[in-house]
Short mmCIF file of C-alpha atoms in Angstrom, two decimals:
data_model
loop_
_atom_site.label_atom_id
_atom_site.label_comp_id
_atom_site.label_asym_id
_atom_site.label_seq_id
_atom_site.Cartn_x
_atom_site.Cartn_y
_atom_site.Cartn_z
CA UNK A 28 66.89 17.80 -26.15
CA UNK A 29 63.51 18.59 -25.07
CA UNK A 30 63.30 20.17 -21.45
CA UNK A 31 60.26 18.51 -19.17
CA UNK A 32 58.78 20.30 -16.77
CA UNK A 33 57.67 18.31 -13.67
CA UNK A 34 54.25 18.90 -11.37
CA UNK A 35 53.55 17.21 -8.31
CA UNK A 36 49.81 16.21 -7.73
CA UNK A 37 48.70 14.54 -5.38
CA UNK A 38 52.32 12.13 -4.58
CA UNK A 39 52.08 11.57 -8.30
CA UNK A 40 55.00 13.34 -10.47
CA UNK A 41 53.94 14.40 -14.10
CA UNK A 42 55.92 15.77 -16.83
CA UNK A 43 54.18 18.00 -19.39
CA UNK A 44 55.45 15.63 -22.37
CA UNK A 45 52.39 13.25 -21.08
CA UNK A 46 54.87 10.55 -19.01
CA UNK A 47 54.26 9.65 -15.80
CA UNK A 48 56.73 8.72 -13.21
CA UNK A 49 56.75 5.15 -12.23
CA UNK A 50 53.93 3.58 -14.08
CA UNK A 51 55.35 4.04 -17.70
CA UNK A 52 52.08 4.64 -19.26
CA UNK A 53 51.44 5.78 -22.44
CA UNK A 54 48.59 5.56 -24.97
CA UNK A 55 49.18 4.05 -28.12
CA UNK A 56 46.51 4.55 -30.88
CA UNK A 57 43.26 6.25 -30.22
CA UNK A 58 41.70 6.24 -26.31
CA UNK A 59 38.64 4.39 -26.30
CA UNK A 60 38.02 3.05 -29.86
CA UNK A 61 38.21 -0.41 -29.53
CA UNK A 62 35.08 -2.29 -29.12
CA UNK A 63 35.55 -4.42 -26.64
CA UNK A 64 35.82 -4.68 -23.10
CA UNK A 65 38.99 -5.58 -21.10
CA UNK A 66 38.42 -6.99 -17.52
CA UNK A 67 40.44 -5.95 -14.82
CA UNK A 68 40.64 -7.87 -11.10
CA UNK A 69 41.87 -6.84 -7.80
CA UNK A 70 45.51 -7.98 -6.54
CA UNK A 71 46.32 -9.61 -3.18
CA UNK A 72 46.31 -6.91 -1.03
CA UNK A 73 49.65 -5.92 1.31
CA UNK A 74 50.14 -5.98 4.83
CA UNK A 75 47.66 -2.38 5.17
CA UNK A 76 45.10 -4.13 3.39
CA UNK A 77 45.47 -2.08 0.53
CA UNK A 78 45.09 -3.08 -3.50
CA UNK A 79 45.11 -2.39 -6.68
CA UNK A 80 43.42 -3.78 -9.76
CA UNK A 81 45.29 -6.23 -12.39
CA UNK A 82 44.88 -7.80 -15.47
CA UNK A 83 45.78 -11.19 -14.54
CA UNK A 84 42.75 -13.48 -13.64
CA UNK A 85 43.41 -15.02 -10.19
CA UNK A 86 44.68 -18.30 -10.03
CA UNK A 87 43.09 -19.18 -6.24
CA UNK A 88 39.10 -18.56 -6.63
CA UNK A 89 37.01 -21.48 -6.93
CA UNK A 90 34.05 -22.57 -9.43
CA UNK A 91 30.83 -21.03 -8.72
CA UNK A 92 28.49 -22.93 -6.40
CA UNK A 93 25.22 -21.60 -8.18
CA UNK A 94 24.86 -23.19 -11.59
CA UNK A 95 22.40 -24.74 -14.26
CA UNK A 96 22.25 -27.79 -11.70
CA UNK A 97 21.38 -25.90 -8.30
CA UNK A 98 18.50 -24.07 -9.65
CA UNK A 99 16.67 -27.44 -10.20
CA UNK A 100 16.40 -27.93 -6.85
CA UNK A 101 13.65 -26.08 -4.29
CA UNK A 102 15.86 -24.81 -1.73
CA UNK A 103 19.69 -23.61 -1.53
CA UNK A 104 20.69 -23.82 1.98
CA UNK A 105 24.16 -22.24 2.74
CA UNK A 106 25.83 -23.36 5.87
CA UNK A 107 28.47 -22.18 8.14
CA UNK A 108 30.42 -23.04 10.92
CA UNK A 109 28.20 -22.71 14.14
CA UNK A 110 30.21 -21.27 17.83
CA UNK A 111 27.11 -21.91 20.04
CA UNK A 112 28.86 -25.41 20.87
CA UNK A 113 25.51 -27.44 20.28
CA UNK A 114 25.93 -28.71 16.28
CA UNK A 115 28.83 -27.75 13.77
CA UNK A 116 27.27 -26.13 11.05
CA UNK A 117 24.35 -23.61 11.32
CA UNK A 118 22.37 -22.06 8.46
CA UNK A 119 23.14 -18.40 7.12
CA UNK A 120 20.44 -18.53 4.80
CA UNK A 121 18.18 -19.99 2.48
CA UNK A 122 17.41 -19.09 -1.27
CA UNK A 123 13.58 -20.33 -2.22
CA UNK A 124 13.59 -21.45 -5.85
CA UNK A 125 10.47 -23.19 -5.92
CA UNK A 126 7.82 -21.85 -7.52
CA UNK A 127 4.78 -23.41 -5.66
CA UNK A 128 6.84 -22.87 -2.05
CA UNK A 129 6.66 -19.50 -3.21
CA UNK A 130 3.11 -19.37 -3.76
CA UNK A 131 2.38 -21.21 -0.35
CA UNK A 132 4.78 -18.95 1.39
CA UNK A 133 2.86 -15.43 0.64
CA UNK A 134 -0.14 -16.83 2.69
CA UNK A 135 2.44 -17.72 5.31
CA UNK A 136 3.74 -14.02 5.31
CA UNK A 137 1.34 -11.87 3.82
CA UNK A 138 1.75 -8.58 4.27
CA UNK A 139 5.00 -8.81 6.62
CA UNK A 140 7.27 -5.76 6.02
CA UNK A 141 10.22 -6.36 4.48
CA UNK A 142 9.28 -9.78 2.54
CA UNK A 143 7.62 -9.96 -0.89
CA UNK A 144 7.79 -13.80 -1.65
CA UNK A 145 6.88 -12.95 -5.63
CA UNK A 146 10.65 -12.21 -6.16
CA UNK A 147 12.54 -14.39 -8.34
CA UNK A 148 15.29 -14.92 -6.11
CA UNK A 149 13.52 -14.85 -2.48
CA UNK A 150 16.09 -15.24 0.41
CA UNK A 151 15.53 -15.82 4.14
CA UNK A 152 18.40 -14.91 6.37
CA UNK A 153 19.35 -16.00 9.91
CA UNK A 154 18.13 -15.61 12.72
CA UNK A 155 15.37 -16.29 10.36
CA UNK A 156 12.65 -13.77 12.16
CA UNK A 157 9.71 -13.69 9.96
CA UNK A 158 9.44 -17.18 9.83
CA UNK A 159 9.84 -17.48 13.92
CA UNK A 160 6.82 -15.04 14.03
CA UNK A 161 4.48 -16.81 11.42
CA UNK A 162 5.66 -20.42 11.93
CA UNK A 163 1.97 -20.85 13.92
CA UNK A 164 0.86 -19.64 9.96
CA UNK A 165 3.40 -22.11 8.16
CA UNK A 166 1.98 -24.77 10.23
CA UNK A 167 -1.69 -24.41 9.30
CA UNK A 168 -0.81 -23.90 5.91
CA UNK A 169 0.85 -27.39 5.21
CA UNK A 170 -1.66 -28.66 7.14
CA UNK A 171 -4.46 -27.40 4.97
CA UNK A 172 -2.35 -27.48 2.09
CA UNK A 173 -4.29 -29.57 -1.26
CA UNK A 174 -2.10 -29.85 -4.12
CA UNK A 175 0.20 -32.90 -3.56
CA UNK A 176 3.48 -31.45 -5.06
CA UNK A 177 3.35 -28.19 -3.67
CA UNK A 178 2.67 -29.57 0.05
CA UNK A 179 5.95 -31.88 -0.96
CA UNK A 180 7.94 -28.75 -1.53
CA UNK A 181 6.33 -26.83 1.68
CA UNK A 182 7.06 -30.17 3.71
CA UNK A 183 10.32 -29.90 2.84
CA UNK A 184 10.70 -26.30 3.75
CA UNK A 185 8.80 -26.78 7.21
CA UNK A 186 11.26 -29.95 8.08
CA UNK A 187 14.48 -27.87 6.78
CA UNK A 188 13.63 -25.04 8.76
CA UNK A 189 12.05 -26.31 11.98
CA UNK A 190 15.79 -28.28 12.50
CA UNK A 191 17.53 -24.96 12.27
CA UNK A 192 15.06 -23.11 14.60
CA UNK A 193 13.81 -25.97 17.10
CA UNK A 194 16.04 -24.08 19.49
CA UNK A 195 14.50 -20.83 19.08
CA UNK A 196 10.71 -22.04 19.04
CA UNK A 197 11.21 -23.48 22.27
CA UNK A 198 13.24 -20.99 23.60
CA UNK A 199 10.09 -18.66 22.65
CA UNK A 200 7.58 -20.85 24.35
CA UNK A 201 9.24 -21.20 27.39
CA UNK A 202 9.56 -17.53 27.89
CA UNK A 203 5.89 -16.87 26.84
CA UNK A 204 4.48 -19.58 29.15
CA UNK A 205 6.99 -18.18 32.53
CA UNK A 206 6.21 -14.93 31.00
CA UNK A 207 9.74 -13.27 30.89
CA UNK A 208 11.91 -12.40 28.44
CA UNK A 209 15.42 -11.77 27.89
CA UNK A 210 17.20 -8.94 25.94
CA UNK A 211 18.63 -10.79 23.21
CA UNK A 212 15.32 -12.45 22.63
CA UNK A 213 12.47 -9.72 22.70
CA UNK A 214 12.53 -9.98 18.62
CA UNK A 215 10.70 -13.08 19.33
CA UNK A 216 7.62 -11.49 20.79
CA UNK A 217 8.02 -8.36 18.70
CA UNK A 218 5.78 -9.02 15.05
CA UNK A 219 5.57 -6.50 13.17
CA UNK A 220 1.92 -4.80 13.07
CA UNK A 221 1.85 -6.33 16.60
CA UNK A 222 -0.69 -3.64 19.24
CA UNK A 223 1.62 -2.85 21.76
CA UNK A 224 1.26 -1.03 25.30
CA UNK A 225 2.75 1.59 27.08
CA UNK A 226 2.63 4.25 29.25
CA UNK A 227 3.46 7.96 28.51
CA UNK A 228 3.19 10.88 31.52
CA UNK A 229 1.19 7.98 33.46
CA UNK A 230 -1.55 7.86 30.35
CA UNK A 231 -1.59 4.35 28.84
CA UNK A 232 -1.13 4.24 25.43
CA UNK A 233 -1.60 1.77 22.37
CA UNK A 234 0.92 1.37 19.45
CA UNK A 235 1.10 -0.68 16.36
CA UNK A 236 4.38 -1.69 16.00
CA UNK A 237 5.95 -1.16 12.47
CA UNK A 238 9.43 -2.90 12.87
CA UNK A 239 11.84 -3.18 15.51
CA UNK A 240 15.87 -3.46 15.49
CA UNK A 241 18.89 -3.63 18.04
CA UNK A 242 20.83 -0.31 17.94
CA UNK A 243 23.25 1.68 19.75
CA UNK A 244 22.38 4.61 22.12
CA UNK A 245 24.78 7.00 24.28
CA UNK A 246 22.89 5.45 27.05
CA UNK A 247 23.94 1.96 25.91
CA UNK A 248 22.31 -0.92 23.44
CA UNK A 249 18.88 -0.77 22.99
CA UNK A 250 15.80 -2.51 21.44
CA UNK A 251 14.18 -0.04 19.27
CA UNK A 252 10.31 -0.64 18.56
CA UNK A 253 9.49 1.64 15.84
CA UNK A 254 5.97 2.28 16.37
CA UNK A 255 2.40 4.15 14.64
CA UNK A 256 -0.41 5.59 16.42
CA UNK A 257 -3.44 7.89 14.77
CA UNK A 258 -3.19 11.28 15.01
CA UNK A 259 -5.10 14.33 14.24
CA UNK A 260 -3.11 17.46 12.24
CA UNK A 261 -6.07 19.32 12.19
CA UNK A 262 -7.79 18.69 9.09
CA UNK A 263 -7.12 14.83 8.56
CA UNK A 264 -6.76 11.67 10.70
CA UNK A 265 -3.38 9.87 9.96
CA UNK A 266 -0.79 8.17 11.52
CA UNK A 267 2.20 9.66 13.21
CA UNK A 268 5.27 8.06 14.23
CA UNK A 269 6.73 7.08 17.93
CA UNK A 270 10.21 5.07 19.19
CA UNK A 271 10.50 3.34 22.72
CA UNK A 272 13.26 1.82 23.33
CA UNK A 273 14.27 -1.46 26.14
CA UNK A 274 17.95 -0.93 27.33
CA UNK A 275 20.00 -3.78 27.53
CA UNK A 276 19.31 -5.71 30.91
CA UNK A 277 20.50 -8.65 32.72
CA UNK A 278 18.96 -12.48 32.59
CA UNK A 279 15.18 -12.64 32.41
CA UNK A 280 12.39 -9.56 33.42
CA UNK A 281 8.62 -10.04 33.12
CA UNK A 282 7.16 -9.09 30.14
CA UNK A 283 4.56 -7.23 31.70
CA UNK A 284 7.40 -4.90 33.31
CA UNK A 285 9.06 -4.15 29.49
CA UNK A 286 9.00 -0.28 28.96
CA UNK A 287 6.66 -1.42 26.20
CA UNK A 288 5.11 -5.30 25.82
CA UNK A 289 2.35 -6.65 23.56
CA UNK A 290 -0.63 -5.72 24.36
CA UNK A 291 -2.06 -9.54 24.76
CA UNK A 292 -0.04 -10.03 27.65
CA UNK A 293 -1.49 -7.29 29.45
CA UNK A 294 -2.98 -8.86 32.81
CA UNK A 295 -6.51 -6.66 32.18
CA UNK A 296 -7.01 -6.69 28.51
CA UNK A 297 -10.52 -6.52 28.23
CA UNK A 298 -10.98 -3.70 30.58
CA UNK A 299 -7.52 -1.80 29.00
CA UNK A 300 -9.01 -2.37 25.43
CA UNK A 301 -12.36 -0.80 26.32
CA UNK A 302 -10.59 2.38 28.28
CA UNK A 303 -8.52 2.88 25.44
CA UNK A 304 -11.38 2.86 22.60
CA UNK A 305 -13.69 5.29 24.77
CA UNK A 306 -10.69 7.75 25.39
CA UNK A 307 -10.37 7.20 21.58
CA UNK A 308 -13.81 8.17 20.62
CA UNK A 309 -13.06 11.18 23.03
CA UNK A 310 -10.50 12.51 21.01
CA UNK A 311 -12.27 12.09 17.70
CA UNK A 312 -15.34 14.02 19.46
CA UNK A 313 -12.40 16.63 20.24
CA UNK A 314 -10.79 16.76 17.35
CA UNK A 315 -11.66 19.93 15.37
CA UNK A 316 -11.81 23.91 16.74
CA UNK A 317 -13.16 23.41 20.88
CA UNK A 318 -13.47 25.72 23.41
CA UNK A 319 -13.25 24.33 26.73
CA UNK A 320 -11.66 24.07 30.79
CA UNK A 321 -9.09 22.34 31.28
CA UNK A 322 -8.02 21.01 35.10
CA UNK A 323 -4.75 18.94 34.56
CA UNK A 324 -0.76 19.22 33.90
CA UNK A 325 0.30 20.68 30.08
CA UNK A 326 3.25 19.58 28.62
CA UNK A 327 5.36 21.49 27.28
CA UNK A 328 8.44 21.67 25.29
CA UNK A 329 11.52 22.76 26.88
CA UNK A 330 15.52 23.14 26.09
CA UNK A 331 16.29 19.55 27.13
CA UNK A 332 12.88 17.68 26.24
CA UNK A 333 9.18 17.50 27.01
CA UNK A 334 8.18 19.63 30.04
CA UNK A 335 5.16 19.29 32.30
CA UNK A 336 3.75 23.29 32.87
CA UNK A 337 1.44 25.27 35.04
CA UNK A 338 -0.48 27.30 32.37
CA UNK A 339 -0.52 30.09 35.24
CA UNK A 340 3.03 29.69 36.12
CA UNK A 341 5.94 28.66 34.45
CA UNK A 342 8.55 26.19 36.05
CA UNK A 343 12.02 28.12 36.53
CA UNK A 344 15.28 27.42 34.86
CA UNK A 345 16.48 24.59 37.87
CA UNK A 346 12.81 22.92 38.24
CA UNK A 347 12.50 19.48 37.35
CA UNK A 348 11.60 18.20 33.47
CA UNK A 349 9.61 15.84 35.36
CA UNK A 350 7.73 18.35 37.93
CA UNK A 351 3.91 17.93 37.95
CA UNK A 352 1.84 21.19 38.42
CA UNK A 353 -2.10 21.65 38.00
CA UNK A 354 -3.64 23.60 34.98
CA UNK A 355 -6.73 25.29 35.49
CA UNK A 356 -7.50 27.39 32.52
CA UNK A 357 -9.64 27.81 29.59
CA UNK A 358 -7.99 26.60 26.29
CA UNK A 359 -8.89 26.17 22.92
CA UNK A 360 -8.31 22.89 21.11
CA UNK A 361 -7.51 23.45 17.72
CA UNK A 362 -4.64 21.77 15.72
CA UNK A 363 -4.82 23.19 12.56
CA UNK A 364 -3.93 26.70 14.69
CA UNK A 365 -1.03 24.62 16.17
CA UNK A 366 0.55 24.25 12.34
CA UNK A 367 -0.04 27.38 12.06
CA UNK A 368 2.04 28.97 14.72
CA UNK A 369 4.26 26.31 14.94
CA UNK A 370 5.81 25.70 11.99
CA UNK A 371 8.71 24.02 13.29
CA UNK A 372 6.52 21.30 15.14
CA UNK A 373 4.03 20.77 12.72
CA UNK A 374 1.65 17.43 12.37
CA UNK A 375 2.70 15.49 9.63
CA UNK A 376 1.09 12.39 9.52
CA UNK A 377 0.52 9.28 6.66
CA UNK A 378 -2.51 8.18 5.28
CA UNK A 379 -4.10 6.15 7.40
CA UNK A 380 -4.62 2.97 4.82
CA UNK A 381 -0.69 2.46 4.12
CA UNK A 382 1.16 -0.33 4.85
CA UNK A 383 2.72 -1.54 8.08
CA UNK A 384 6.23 -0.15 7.93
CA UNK A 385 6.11 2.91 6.26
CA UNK A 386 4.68 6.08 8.44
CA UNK A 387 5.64 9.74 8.12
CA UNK A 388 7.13 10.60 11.93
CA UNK A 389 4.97 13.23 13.55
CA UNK A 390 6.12 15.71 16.75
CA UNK A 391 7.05 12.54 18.77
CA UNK A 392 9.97 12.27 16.84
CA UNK A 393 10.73 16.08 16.95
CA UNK A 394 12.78 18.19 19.21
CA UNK A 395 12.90 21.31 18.82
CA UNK A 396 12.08 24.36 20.73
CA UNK A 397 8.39 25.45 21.29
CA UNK A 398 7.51 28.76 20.40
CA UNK A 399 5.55 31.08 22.44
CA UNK A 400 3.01 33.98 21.15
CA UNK A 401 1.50 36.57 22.67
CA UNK A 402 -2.06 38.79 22.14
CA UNK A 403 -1.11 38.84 18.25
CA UNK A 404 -1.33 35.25 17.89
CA UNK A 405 -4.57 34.88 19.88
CA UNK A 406 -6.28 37.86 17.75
CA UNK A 407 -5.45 35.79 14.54
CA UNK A 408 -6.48 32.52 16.17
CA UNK A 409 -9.78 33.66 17.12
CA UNK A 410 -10.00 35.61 13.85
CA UNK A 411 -9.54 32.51 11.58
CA UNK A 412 -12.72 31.32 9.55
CA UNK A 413 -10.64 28.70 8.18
CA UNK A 414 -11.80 26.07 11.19
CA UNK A 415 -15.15 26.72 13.01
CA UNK A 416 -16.45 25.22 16.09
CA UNK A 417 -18.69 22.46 15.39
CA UNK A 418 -17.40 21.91 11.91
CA UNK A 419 -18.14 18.47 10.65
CA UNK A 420 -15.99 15.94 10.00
CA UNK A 421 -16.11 13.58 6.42
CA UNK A 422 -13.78 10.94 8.62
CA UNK A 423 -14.68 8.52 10.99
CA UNK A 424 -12.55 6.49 12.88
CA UNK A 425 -12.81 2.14 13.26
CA UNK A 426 -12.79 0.57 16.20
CA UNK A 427 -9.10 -0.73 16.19
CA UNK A 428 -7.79 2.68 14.97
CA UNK A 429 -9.92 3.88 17.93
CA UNK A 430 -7.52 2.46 20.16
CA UNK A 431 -4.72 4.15 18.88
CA UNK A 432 -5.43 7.60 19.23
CA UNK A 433 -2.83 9.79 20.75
CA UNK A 434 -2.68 10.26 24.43
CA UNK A 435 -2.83 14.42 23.86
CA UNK A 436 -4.56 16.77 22.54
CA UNK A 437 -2.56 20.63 20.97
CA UNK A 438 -3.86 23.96 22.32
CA UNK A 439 -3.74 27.15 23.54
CA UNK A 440 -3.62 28.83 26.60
CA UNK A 441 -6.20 31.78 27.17
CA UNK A 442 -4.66 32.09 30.54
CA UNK A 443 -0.97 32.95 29.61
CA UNK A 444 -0.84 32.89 25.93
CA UNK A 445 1.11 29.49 25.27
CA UNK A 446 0.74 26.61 22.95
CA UNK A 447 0.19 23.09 24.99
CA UNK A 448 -0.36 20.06 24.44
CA UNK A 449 -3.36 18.76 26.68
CA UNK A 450 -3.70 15.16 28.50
CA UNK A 451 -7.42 14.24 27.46
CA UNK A 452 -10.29 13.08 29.69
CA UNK A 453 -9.26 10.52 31.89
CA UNK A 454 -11.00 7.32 31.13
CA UNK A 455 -13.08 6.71 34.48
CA UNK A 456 -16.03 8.06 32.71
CA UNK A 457 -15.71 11.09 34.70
CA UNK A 458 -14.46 14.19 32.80
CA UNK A 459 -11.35 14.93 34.95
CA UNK A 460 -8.77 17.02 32.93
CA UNK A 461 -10.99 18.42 29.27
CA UNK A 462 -14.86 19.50 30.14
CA UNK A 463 -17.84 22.17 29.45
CA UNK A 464 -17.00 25.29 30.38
CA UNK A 465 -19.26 26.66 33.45
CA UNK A 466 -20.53 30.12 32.61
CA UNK A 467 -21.61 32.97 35.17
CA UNK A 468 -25.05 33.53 34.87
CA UNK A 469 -24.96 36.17 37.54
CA UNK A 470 -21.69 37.81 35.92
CA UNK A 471 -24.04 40.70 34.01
CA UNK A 472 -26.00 41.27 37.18
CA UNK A 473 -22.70 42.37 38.71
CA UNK A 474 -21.46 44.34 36.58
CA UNK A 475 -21.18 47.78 37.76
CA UNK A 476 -22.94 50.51 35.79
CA UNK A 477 -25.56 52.49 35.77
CA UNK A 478 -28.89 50.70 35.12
CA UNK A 479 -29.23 52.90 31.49
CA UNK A 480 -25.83 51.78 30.38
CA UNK A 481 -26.29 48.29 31.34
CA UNK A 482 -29.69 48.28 29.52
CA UNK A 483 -28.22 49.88 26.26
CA UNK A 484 -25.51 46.93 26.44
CA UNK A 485 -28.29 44.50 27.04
CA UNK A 486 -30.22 45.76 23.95
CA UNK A 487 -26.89 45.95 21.42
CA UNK A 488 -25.53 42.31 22.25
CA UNK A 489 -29.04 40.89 21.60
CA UNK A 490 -28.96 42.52 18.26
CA UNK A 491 -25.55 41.57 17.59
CA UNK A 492 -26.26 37.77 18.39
CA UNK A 493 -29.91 37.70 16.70
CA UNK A 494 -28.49 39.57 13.42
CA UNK A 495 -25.24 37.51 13.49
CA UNK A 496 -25.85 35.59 9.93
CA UNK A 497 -27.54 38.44 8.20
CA UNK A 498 -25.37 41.41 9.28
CA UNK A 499 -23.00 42.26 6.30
CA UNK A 500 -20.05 45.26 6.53
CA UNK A 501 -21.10 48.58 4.88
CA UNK A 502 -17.68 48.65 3.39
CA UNK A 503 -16.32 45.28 2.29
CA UNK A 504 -13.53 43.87 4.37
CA UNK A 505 -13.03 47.10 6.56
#
């Protein structure tokens, strides 16, 4: 008799003649040569929910609901059985099959993230958001709808779905008309592409939003607003990425007081709109290589987060992230230098022209350490003849992308050799934090020297400065 020798893998027990214990399987014929296909289905599961697959077709599954005699019809609406205690059944979605709604639907939605209404299956799930943010747009559309049938199909649409979200709509315009919101329901005020407001180290901001979701934080549930601003990595505009985020709160709070809100319900929109595009067209006159004076706080990054610095002083181990102290210093603005020596906290921005909903995140989203450089990195920064001052710039910037320029600008510290980022001009029209730097006249008249010396100086820097385009090195590159 032949002698089996038996390996255990894995809890199963296999003998070398090919058997295996307890499932009695053994090819017949050759593996694989039939052509053919054999299905297979999954068994009831046991009491760990486990399974495993069978050949026997299940005798308890029911006929399919979608057929030859559904997709005549313009809508599929799948119901479910509703908890809110107002009406039994509530929708979970609804498949669009007609051709004409579809048509009549990308106007409705055009160019909202997530939808393309071309699809040949196009579904709209509950709590049904996209159509709670353009039903002012489905509205005006069936109103000013021509073609007989197709405003049949998109009355039909407008009827089915304004039963399923009456509730919502006026849930919506209650809150917009008190002007509060609760937690559950700041989608509803939240479109996507929406110009929202905020405030960052006291500077007001404007963001377009790009999309917005509940998630979970270690701090607790949370609105996320996913938004884009335009930023400048030194040799391109683009857009870089930011996240606030509303905790969870209790019953209703005022828009207004939202750690970020639409920017239409701002109380002073006019004057906040205009502040915003002249700060903008500050930082596109800033953008570049600049050498200025700046009077202001820096920020930073530290261990734990963004830090607010004294460019002559740094804050000590135990001092506050959220410690104010005055910079006065010269500093020189100059991004594409920031890249450079700061490779882990580069810009990377999108183009400026993509879609709502897609943006590359920029430093807002980093957090990492920030790097500090000494005389080296100043000697190469000044060196550079990669980015002049005064170089001119192929971009310009439109109005409404003028009011999303960042809040900062990236630079360096002549005074103790650190990369910043700098608060720009505060909009009162007044140049507050960034200005002109205010030479000494006099300085040269004090220096102390004998009157030959100081005349031979004299005489070499005004040949150096008049001879500065012409003057070429006697040995190349020395």
């Amino acid at each position: 008799m032949a002698r089996s020798k038996s390996i255990a893998r894995g809890g199963t027990t296999t003998s070398t003649n090919g058997d295996r214990s307890g499932g009695g399987y053994t090819p017949s014929g050759k593996v694989g040569m039939i052509s053919d296909a054999k299905n297979l289905y999954e068994g009831k599961p046991d009491s760990r929910g486990r399974s495993t697959w069978v050949d026997k077709y299940p005798d308890d599954l029911e006929e399919a609901a979608e057929n030859a005699e559904t997709a005549r019809y313009a809508l599929l609406i799948r119901n479910k059985k509703s908890y809110d205690g107002r009406k039994k059944l509530e929708m979970d979605s609804v498949v669009v099959q007609s051709p004409l709604l579809k048509r009549a639907l990308g106007r409705v939605l055009d160019d909202y993230p997530g939808v393309t209404t071309s699809l040949d299956r196009l579904t709209f799930k509950a709590p049904f958001k996209s159509l709670v943010h353009r039903w002012t747009n489905l509205v005006s559309c069936l109103e000013e709808e021509k073609d007989a049938e197709a405003k049949s199909h998109l009355d039909l649409f407008h009827r089915t779905m304004k039963e399923e979200l009456q509730d919502d709509l006026k849930a919506r315009d209650d809150y917009i008309l008190n002007r509060v919101i609760t937690w559950n329901t700041c989608w509803m005020i939240f479109e996507p592409g929406t110009t929202i407001f905020t405030s960052d180290d006291k500077e007001d901001r404007a963001l377009r939003l790009k999309s917005a979701s509940y998630i979970s934080t270690q701090c607790g549930p949370a609105f996320s607003l996913d938004c884009e601003y335009v930023d400048w990595d030194g040799e391109h505009f683009g857009l870089g990425g930011s996240r606030k985020l509303i905790y969870e709160f209790v019953g209703t709070n005022p828009i207004t007081k939202l750690t970020a809100f639409p920017l239409k319900y701002h109380e002073n929109l006019a004057e906040v709109k205009k502040e915003l595009t002249e700060r903008g067209r500050i930082f596109e006159r800033l953008s570049g290589y600049h050498y200025k004076h700046y009077q202001g706080v820096a920020v930073g990054q530290g261990a734990w987060g963004p830090v607010k610095y004294n460019v002559c002083r740094l804050p000590s181990i135990s001092s506050s992230l959220t410690q104010q102290q005055q910079v006065d210093s010269r500093i020189i603005l100059d991004t594409y230098a920031w890249n450079r020596f700061n490779p882990n906290r580069q810009v990377s921005l999108g183009a400026l022209n993509q879609p709502v909903g897609q943006v590359i995140y920029g430093d807002d989203a980093e957090d990492c350490s920030e790097d500090d450089y000494g005389d080296d990195s100043l000697d190469a920064l000044l060196a550079q003849g990669t980015h002049q001052p005064g170089q001119a710039r192929s971009q310009s910037l439109t109005k409404d992308q003028l009011l999303l320029c960042s809040a900062t600008l990236k630079g360096y510290s002549l005074k103790n050799k650190k990369w910043r980022q700098y608060l720009p001009i505060s909009v009162t029209f007044s140049i507050s934090s960034v200005g002109e730097i205010k030479w000494n006249d006099s300085a040269f008249e004090s220096l102390v020297l004998p009157s030959d010396h100081k005349e031979l100086i004299l005489a070499l820097t005004e040949s150096q400065v008049a001879n500065k385009d012409s003057f070429d090195d006697v040995i190349q590159g020395k």
